[in-house]
mmCIF file of C-alpha atoms in Angstrom:
data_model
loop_
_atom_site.group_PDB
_atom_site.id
_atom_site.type_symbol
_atom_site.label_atom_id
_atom_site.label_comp_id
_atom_site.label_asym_id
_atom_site.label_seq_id
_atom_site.Cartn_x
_atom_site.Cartn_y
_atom_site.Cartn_z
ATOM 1 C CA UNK A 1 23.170 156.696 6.577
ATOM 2 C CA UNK A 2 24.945 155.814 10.285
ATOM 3 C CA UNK A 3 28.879 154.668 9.008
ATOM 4 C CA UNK A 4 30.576 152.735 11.905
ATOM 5 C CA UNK A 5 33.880 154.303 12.333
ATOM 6 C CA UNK A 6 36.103 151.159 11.339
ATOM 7 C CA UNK A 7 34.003 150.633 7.984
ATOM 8 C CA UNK A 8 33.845 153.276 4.903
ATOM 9 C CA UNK A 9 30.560 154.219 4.072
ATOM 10 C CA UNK A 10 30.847 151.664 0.865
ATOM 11 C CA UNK A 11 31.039 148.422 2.995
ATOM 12 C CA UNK A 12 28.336 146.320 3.397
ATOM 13 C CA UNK A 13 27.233 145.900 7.216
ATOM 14 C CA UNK A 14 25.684 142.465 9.023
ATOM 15 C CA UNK A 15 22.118 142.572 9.841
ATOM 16 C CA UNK A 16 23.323 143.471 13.514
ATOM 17 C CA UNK A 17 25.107 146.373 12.735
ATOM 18 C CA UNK A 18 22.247 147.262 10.581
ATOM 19 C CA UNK A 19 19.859 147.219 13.137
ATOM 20 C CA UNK A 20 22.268 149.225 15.683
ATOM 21 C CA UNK A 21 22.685 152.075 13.402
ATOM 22 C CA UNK A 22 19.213 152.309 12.747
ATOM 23 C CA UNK A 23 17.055 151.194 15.820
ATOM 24 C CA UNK A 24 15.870 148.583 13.544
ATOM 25 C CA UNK A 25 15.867 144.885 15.357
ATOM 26 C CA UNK A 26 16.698 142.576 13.251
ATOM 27 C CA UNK A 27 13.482 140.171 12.960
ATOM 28 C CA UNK A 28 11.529 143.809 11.970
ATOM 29 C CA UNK A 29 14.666 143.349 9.141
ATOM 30 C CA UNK A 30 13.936 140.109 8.115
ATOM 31 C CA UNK A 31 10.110 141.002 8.490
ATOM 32 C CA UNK A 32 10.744 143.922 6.300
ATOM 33 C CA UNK A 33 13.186 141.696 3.638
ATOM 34 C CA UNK A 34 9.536 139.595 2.898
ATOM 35 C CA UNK A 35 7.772 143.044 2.157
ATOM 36 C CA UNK A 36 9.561 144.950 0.335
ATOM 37 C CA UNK A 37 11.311 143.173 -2.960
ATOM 38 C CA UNK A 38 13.661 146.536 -2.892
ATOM 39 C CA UNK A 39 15.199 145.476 0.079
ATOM 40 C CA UNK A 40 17.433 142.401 -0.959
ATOM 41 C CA UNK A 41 20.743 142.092 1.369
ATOM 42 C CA UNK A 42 23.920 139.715 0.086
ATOM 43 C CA UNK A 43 23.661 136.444 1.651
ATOM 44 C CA UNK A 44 26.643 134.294 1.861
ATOM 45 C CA UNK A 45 27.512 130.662 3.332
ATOM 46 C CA UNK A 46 25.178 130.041 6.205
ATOM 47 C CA UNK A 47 22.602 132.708 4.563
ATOM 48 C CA UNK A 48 24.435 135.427 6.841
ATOM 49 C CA UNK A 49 22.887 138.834 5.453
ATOM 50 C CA UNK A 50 25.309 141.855 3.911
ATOM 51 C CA UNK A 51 23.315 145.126 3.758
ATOM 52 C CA UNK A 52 24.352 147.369 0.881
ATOM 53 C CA UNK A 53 24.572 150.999 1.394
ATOM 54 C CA UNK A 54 21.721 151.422 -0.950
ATOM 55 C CA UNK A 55 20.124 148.408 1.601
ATOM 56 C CA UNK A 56 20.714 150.542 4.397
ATOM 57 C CA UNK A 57 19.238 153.882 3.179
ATOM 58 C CA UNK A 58 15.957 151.923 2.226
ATOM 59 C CA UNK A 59 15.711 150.262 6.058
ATOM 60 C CA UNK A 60 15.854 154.433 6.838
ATOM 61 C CA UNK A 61 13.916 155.483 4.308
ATOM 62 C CA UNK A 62 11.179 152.690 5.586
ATOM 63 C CA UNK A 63 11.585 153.571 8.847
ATOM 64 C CA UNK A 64 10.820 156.911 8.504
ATOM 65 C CA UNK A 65 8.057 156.600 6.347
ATOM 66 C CA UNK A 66 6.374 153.963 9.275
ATOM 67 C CA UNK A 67 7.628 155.481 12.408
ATOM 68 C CA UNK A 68 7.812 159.385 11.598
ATOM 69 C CA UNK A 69 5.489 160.060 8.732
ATOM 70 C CA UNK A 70 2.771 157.493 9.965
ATOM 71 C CA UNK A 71 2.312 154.956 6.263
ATOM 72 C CA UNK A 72 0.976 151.578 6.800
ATOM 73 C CA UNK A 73 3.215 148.598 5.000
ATOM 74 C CA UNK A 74 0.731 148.454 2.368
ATOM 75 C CA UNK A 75 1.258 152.552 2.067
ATOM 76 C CA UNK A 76 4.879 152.466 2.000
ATOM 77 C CA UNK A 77 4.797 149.143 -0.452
ATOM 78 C CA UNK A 78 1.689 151.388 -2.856
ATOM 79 C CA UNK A 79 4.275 154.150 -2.235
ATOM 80 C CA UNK A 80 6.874 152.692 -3.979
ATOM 81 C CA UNK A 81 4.987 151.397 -6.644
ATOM 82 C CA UNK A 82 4.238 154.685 -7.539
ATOM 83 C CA UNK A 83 7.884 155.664 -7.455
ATOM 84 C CA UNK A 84 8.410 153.083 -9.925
ATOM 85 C CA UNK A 85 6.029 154.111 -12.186
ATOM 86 C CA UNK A 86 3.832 151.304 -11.850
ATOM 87 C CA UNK A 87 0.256 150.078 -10.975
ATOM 88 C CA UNK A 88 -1.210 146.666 -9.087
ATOM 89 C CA UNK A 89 0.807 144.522 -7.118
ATOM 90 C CA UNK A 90 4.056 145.499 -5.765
ATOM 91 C CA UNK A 91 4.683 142.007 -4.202
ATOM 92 C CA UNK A 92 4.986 140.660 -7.845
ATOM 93 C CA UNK A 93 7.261 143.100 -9.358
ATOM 94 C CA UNK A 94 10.804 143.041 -7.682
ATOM 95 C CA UNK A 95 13.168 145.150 -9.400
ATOM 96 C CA UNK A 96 16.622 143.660 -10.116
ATOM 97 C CA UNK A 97 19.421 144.025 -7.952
ATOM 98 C CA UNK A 98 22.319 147.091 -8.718
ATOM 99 C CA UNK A 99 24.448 145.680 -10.801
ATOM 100 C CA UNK A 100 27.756 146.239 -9.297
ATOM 101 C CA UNK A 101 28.658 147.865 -5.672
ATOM 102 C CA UNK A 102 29.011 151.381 -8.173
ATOM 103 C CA UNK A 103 25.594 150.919 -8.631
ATOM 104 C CA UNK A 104 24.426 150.797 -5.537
ATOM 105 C CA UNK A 105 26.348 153.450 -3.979
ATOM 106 C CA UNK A 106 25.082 155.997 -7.300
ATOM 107 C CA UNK A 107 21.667 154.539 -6.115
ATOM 108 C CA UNK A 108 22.120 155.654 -2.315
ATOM 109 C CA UNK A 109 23.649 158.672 -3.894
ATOM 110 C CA UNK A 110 20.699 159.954 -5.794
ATOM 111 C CA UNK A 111 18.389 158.761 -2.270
ATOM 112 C CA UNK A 112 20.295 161.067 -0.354
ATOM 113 C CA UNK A 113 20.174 164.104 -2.964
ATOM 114 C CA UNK A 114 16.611 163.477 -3.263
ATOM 115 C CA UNK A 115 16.118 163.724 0.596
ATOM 116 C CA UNK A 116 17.688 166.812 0.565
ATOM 117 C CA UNK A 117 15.931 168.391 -2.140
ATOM 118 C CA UNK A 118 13.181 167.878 -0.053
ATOM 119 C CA UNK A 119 14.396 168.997 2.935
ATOM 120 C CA UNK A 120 15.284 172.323 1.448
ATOM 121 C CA UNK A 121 11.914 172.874 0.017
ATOM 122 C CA UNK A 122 10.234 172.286 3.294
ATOM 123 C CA UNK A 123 12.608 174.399 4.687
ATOM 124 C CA UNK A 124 11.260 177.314 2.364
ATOM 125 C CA UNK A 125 8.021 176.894 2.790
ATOM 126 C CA UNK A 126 8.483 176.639 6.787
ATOM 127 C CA UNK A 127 10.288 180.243 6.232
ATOM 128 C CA UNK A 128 7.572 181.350 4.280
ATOM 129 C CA UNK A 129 5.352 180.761 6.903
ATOM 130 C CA UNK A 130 7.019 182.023 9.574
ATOM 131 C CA UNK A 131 6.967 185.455 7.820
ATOM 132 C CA UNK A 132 3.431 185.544 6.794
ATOM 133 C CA UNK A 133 2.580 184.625 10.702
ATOM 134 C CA UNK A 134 5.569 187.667 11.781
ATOM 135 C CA UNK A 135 3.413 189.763 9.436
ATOM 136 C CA UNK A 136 -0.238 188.812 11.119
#
């Protein structure tokens, strides 16, 4: 996740800063807010948005999975059902909201470790093929 350097890494960011940190513009955002029930900023007076850091890691983690890995909405949405552990309509079954701001940053927490994880084991199995091709 992109911090601004005047904000920590736990405050939540407008839909502008959002969509400077990640390359996002902001009516892909709000195109993105009516797809995906997971993605649910703060709004306040005037319905101004507050992303979450557990918001923002999901607009990255969405636009990876569109822009770098090549899913369709309805892949990424089925995607994410699966993740959840569920079957049929994803539209229909919005989880809840983190409870608290601790929530949400354990949730962006356990994102990040996960992406990691991953990254490592690609990383192994890109060594292991570089040594099998060195060998050939």
């Amino acid at each position: 996740m992109v911090a601004s350097d005047e904000k920590s890494a736990a405050a939540f960011r407008t839909i502008g800063e959002v969509a400077q940190a990640t390359g996002v513009a902001p009516h892909v955002l709000r195109y993105w807010e009516e797809r995906f029930p997971q993605l649910r900023p703060v709004t306040r007076a005037g319905k101004r948005r507050y992303y979450r850091p557990t918001d923002v890691a999901l607009v990255e983690r969405i636009a990876h999975l569109l822009q770098r890995e090549g899913y369709t909405i309805k892949g990424v949405q089925q995607l994410f059902a699966r993740e959840r552990g569920t079957a049929g309509d994803t539209e229909s079954k919005a989880p809840s909201a983190p409870a608290s701001d601790a929530d949400a940053i354990a949730t962006a927490e356990s994102i990040a470790t996960t992406q990691r994880d991953t990254l490592a084991r690609v990383r192994v199995v890109r060594d292991w093929i570089a040594a099998a091709l060195d060998e050939g």
